[in-house]
GROMACS .gro file of C-alpha atoms in nm:
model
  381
    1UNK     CA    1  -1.226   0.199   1.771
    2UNK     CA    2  -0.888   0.410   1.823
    3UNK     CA    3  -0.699   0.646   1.611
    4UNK     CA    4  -0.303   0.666   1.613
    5UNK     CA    5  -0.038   0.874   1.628
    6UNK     CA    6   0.337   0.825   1.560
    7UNK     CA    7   0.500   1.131   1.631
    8UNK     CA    8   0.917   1.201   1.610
    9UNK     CA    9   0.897   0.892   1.619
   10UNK     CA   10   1.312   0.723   1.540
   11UNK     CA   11   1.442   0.344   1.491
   12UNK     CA   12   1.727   0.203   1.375
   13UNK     CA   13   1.788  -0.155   1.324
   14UNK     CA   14   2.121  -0.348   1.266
   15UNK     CA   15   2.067  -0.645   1.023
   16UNK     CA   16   2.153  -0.897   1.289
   17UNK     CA   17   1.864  -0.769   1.478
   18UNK     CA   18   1.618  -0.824   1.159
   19UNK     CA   19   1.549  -1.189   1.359
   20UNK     CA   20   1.514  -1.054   1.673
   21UNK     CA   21   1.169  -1.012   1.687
   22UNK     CA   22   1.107  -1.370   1.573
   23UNK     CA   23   0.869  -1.620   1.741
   24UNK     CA   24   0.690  -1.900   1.688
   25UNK     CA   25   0.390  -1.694   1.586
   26UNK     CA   26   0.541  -1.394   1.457
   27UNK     CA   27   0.777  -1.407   1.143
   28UNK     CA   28   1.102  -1.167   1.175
   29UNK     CA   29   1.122  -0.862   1.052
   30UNK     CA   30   1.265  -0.839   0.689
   31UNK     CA   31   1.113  -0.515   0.571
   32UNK     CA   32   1.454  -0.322   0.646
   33UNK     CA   33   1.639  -0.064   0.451
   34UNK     CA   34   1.957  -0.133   0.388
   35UNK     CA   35   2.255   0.139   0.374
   36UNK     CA   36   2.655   0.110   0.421
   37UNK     CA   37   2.724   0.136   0.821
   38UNK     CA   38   3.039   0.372   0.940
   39UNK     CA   39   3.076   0.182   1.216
   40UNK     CA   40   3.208  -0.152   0.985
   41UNK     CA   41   2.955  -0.352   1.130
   42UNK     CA   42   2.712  -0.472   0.903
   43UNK     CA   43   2.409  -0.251   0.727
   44UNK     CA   44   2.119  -0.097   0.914
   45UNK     CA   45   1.770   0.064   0.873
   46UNK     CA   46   1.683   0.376   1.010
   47UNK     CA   47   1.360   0.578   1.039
   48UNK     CA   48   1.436   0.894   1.220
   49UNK     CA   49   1.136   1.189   1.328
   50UNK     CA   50   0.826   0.987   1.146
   51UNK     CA   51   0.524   1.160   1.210
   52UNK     CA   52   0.170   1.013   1.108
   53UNK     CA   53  -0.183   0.981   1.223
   54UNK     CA   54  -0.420   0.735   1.143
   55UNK     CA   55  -0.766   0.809   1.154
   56UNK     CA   56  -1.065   0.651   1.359
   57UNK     CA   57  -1.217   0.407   1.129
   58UNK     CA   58  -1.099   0.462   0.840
   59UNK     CA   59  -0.831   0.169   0.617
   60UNK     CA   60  -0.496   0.363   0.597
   61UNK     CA   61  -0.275   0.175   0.328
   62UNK     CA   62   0.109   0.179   0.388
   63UNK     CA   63   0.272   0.175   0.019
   64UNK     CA   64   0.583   0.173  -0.063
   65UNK     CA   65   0.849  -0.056  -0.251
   66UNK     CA   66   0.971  -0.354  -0.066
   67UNK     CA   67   1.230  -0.239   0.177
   68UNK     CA   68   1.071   0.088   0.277
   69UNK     CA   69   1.034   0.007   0.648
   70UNK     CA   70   0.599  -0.065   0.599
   71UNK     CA   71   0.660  -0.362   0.823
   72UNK     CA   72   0.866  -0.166   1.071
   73UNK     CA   73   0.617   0.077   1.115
   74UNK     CA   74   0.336  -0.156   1.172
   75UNK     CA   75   0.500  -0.345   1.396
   76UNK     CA   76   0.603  -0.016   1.600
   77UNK     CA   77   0.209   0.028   1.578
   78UNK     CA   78   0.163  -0.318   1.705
   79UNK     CA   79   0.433  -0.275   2.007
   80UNK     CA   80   0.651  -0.575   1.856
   81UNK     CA   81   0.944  -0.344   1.797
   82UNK     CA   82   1.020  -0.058   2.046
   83UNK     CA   83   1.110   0.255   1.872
   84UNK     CA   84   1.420   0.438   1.981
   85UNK     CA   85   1.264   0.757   2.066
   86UNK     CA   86   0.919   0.936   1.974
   87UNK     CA   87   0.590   0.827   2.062
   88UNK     CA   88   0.313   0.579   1.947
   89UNK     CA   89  -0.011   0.682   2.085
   90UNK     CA   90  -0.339   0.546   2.103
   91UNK     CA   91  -0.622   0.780   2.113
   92UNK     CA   92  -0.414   1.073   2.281
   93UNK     CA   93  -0.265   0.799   2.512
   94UNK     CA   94   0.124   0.683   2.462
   95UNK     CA   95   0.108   0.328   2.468
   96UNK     CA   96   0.515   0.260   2.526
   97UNK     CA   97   0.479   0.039   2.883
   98UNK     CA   98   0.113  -0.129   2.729
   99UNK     CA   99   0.206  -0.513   2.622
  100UNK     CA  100   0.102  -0.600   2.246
  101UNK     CA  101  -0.127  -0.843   2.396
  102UNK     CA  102  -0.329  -0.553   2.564
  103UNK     CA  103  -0.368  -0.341   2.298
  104UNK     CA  104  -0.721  -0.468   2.149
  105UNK     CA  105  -0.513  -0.591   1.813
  106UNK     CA  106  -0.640  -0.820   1.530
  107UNK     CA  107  -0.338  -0.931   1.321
  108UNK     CA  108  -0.293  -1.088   1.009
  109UNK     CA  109   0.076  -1.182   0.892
  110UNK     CA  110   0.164  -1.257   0.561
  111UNK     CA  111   0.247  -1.633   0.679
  112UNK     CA  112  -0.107  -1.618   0.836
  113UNK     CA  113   0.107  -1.763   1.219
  114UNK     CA  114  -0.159  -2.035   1.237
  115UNK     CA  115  -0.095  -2.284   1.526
  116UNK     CA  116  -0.018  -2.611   1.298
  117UNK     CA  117  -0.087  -2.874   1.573
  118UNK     CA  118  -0.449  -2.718   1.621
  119UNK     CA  119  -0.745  -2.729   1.423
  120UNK     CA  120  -0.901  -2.422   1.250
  121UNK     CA  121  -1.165  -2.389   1.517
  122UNK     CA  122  -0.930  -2.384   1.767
  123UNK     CA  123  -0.705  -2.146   1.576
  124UNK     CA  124  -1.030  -1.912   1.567
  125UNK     CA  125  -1.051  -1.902   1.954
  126UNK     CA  126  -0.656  -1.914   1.994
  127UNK     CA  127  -0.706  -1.571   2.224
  128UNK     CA  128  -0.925  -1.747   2.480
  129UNK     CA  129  -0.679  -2.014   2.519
  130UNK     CA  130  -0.401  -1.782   2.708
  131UNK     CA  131  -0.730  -1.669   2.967
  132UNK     CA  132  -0.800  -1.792   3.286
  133UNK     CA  133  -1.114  -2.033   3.173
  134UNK     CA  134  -1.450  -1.887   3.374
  135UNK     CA  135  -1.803  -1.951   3.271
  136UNK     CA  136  -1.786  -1.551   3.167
  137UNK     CA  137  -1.464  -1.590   2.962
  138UNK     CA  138  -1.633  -1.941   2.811
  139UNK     CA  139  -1.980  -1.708   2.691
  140UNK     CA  140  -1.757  -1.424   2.577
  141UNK     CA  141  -1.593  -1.692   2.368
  142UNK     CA  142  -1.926  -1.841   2.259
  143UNK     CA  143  -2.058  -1.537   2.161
  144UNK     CA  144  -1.769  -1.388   1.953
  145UNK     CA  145  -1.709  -1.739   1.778
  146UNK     CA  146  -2.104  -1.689   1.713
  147UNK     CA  147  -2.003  -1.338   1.542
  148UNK     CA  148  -1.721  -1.445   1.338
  149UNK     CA  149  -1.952  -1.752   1.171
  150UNK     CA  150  -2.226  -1.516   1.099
  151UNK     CA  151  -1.980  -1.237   0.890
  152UNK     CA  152  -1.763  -1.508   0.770
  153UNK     CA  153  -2.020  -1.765   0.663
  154UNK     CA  154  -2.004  -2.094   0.482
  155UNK     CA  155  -1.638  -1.962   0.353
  156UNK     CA  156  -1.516  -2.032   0.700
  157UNK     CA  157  -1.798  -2.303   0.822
  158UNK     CA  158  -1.594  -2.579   0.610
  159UNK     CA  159  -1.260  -2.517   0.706
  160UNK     CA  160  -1.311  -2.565   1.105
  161UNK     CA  161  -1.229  -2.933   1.207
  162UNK     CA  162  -0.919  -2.908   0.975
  163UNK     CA  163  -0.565  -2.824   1.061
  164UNK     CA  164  -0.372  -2.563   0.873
  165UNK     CA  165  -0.130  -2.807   0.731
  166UNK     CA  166  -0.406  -2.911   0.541
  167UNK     CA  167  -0.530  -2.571   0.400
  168UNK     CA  168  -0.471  -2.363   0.076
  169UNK     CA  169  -0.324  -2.065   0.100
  170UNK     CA  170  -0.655  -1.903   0.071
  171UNK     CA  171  -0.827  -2.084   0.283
  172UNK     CA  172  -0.545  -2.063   0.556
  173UNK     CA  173  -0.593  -1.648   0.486
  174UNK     CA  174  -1.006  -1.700   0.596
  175UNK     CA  175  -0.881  -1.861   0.933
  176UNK     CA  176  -0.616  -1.632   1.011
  177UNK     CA  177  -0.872  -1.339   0.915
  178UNK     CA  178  -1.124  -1.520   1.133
  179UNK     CA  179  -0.907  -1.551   1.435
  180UNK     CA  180  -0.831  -1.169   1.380
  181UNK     CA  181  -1.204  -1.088   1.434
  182UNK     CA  182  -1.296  -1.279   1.725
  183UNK     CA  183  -1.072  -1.135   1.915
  184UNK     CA  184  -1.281  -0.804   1.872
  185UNK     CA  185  -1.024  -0.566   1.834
  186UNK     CA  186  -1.021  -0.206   1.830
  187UNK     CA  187  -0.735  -0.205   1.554
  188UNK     CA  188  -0.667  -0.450   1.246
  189UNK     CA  189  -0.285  -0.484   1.131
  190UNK     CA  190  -0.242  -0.650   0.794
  191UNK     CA  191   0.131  -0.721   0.698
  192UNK     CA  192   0.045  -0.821   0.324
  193UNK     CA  193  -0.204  -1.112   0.406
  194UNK     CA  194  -0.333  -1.165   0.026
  195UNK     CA  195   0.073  -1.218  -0.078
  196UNK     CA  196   0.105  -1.578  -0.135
  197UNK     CA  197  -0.194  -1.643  -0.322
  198UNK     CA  198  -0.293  -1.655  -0.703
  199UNK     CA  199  -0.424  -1.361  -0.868
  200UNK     CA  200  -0.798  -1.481  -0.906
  201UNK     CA  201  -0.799  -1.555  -0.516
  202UNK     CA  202  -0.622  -1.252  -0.471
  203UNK     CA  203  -0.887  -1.021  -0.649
  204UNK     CA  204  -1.157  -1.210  -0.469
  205UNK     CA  205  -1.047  -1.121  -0.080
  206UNK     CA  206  -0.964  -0.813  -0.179
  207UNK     CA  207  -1.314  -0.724  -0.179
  208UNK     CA  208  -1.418  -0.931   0.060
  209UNK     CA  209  -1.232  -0.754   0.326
  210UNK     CA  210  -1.346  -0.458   0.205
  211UNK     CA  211  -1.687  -0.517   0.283
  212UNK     CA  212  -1.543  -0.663   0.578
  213UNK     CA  213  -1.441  -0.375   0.688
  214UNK     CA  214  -1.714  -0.139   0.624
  215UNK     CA  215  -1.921  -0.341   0.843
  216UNK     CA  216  -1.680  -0.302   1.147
  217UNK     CA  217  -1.578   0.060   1.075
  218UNK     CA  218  -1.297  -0.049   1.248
  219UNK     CA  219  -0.951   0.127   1.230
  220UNK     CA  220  -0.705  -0.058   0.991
  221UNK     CA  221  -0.349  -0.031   0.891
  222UNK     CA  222  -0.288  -0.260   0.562
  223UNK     CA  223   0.089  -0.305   0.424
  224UNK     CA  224   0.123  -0.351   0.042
  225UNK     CA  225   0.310  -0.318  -0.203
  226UNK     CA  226   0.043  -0.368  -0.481
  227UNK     CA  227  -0.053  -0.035  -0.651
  228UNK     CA  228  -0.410  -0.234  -0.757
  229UNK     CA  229  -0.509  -0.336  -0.373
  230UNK     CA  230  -0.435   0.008  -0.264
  231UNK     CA  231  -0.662   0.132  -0.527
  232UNK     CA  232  -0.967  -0.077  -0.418
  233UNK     CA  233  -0.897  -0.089   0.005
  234UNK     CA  234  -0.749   0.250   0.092
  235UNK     CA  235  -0.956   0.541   0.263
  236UNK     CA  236  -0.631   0.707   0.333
  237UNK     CA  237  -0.292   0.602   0.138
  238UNK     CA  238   0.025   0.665   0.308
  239UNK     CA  239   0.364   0.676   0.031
  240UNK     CA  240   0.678   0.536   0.206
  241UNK     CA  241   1.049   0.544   0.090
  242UNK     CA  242   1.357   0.489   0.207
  243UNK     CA  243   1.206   0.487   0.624
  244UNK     CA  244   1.019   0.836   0.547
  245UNK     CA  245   0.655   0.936   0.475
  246UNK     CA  246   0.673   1.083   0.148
  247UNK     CA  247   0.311   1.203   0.139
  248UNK     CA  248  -0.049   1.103   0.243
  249UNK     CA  249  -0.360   1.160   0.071
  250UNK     CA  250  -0.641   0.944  -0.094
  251UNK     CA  251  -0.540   0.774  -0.402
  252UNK     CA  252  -0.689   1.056  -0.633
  253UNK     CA  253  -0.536   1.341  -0.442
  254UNK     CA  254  -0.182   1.164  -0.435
  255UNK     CA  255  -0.212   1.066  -0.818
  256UNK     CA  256  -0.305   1.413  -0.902
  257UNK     CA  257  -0.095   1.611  -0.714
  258UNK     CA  258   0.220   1.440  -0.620
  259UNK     CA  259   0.416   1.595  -0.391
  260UNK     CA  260   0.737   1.512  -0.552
  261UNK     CA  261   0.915   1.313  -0.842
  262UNK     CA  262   0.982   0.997  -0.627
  263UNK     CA  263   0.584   0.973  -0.547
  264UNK     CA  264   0.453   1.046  -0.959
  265UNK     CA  265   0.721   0.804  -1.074
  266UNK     CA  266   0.581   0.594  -0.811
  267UNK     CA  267   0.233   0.544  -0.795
  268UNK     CA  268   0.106   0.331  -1.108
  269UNK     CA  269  -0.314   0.255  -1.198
  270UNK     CA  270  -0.149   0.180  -1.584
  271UNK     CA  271  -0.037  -0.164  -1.709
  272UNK     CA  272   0.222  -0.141  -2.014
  273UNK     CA  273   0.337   0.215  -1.945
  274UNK     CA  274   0.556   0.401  -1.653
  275UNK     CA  275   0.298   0.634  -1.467
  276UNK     CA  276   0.485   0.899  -1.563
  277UNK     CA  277   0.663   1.076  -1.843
  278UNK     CA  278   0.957   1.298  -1.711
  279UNK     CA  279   1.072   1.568  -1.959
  280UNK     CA  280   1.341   1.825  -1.955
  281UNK     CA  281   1.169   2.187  -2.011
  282UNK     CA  282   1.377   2.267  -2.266
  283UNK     CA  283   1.167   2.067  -2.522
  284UNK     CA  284   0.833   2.174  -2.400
  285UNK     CA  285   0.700   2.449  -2.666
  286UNK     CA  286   0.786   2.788  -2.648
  287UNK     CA  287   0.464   2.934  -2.528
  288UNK     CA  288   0.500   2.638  -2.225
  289UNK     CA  289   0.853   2.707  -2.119
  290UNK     CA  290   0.884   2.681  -1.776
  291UNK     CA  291   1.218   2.745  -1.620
  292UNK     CA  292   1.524   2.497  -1.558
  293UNK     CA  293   1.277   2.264  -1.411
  294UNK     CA  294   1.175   1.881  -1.541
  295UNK     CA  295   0.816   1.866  -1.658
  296UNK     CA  296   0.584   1.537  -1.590
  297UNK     CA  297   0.301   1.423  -1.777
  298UNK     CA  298   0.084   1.093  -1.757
  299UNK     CA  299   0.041   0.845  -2.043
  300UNK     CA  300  -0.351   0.908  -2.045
  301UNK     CA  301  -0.254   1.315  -2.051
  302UNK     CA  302  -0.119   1.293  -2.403
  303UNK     CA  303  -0.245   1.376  -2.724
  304UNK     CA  304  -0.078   1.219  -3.025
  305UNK     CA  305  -0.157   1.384  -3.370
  306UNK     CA  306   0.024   1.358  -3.733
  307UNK     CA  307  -0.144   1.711  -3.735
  308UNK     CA  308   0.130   1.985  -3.679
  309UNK     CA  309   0.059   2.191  -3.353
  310UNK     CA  310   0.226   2.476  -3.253
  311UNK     CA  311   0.109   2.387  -2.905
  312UNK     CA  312   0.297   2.046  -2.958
  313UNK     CA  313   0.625   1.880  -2.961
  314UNK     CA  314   0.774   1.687  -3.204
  315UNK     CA  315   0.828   1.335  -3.163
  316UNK     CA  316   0.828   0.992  -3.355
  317UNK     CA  317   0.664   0.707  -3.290
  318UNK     CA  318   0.918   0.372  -3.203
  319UNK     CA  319   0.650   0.127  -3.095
  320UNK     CA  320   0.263   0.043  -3.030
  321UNK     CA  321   0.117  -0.231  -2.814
  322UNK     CA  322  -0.260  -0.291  -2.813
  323UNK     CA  323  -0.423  -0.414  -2.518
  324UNK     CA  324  -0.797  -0.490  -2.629
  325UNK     CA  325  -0.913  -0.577  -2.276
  326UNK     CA  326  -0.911  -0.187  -2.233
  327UNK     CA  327  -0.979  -0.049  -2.520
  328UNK     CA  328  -0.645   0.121  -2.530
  329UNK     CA  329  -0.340   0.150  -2.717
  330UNK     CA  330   0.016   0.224  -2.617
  331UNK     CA  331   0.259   0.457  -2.790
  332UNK     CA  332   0.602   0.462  -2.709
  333UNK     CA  333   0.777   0.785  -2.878
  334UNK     CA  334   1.091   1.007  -2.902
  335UNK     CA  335   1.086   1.299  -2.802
  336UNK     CA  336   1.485   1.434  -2.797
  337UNK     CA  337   1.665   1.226  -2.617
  338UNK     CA  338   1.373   1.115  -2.407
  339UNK     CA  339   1.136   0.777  -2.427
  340UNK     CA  340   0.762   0.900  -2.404
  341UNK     CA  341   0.459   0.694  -2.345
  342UNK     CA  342   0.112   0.744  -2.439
  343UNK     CA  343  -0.248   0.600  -2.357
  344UNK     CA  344  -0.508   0.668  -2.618
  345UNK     CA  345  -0.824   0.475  -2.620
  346UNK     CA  346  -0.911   0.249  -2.951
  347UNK     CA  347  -0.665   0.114  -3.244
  348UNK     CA  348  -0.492   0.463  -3.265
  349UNK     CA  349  -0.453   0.515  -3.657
  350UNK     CA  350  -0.088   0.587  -3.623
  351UNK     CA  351   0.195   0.313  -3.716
  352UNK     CA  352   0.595   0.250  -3.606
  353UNK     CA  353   0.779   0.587  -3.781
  354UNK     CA  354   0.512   0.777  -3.797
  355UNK     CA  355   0.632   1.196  -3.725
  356UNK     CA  356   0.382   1.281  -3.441
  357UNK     CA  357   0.287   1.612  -3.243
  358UNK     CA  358   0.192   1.556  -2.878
  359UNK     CA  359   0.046   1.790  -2.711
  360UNK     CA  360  -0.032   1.820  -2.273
  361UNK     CA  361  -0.396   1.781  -2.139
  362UNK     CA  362  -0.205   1.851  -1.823
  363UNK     CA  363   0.148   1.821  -1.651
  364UNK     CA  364   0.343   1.871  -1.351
  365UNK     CA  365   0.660   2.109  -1.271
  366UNK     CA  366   0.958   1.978  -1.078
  367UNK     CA  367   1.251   2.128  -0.897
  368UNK     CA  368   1.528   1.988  -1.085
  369UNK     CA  369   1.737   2.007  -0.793
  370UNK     CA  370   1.450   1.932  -0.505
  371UNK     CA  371   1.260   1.712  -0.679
  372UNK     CA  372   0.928   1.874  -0.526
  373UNK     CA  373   0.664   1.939  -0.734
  374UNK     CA  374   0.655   2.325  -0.781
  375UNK     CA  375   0.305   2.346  -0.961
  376UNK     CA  376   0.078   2.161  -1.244
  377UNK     CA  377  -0.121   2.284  -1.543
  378UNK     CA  378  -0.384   2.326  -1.524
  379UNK     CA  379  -0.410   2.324  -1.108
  380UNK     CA  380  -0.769   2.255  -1.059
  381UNK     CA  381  -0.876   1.911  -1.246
   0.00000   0.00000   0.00000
């Protein structure tokens, strides 16, 4: 196992170079920012003085929307790009003159980089076949192969004396995932590996490589940019924008207390509704006036009421959506000039028109200028 640290850690890429990288087994790099160049040559990417550490053991999510620089910064992590300056470091160690290949690293592309011309055992064992062959190279082999059948079962048993051109997607996934844990690394690198399969497939691996991983305990770096599989695989979830760490947490401490306006109008567990409702302080109630600020609230922190409340604000209702499959109902209101959503639970006895009050369970406080979150009420949940 192996925890890592990027620290000051600066890149900048060139679009041209976005292929660079490319090989027959790993896929170029297309997870770049893009931003107008001075120099008239094209667009480039830049992360400049990242600092992170991932911890020993633990799955650390990388979220962010696509073009963030997620696959950058694993493949920094991986040694596949060199960054410009800064250091990645590998329990205390900086790793900048260690080759990929010697870095104890399991990795599973989105494109799974399965050998086509070789069958799925094979493609397994792929690591042994760069080694000098030795009858304790051909054990080690044995014994890990031996391994990866035994956690991987009859889902993987079926699939070995076929070649990948004749996989699913799934299936394809289970062999790329199997060659990723014979080679007993001390690190897993997951570049969006459940991407290119259906949503019932999708929801099943998910958990799989959970429990997956909780029997390694094995340090993990997963890329997404699914709200839902950071949810259900993340110990620690890292929030990425732009080429900069915009804050890391669990999921809970990052929903609850965002660090700023890009991160709650970010991070989404709702379906129907934005994850956020941002409201100038002007119409909060008088008692609640907070400053020249903008005030957040979620959809599942609001209270809808014909009943007048001198706690509330006014609002009418403009639409309602029903979603039986969780009990819930969606309001979508005006309040000024603003668009509000709420999340109550059952039919909601309130219809299209309707004069509402709405009143905050709890909300946020924003720097209208910053964007950083100043302060929420109530603090403590």
């Amino acid at each position: 196992m192996a925890w890592i640290d990027l620290v000051n850690v600066c890149k900048t890429l060139k679009d041209r170079e976005r292929g660079a990288f490319a090989s027959p087994v790993v896929p170029p790099v297309h997870d770049v920012v893009s931003a107008p160049s001075s120099a008239g040559r094209g667009s480039a990417f830049s992360i400049q003085n990242l600092n992170l550490r991932i911890p020993d053991g633990k799955t650390t999510v990388i979220l962010g929307p696509s073009g963030c620089g997620k696959t950058t910064l694993l493949r920094m992590i991986a040694g596949l790009i060199e960054p410009d300056s800064g250091e990645v470091r590998y329990d205390g160690v900086d790793v900048k003159h260690v080759h990929p290949g010697d870095r104890r690293i399991g990795m599973v592309f989105q494109n799974y980089a399965l050998y086509p011309h070789l069958i799925s055992r094979t493609n397994v064992l792929s690591y042994f076949l760069f080694k000098k062959k030795t009858p304790e190279m051909t054990a080690m082999a044995k014994a890990k192969y031996q391994r990866t059948s035994e956690l991987m079962g009859v889902e993987l048993a079926y699939l070995l004396d076929r070649k990948p051109t004749t996989l699913s997607g799934g299936e394809k996934q289970r062999v790329a995932l199997g060659r990723c844990i014979t080679r007993d690394p001390a690190l897993f690198l997951l570049d969006e590996p459940f991407s290119n399969l259906d949503q019932a497939l999708r929801e099943k691996y998910r958990v799989n490589l959970k429990i997956l991983l909780r029997q390694f305990d094995i340090t993990t770096v997963y890329v997404t940019h699914d709200h839902y599989e950071a949810l259900i695989l993340a110990d620690l979830l890292v929030i990425m924008d732009r080429g900069s760490i915009e804050q890391v947490g669990t999921y809970e401490e990052i929903y609850d207390r965002p660090k700023n306006v890009f991160v709650a109008g970010f991070l989404n567990r709702h379906i129907g509704t934005p994850p956020i409702n941002f409201i100038d302080a002007r119409y909060m109630p008088e008692g609640q006036r907070v400053g020249n600020v903008r005030v957040g609230v979620r959809p599942e922190d609001l209270e809808v009421s014909r009943e007048e409340s001198q706690d509330g604000i006014r609002g009418s209702i403009v639409g309602k959506v029903k979603l039986p499959i969780m009990n819930a109902t969606i309001l979508s209101m005006h309040v000024g000039g603003h668009e509000v959503y709420a999340q109550t639970l059952g039919d909601a006895n309130l219809l299209t028109g309707d004069q509402v009050w709405l009143t905050f369970k709890r909300y946020h406080v924003f720097d209208n200028d910053s964007g950083m979150r100043l302060r929420s009420y109530p603090e403590a949940l």
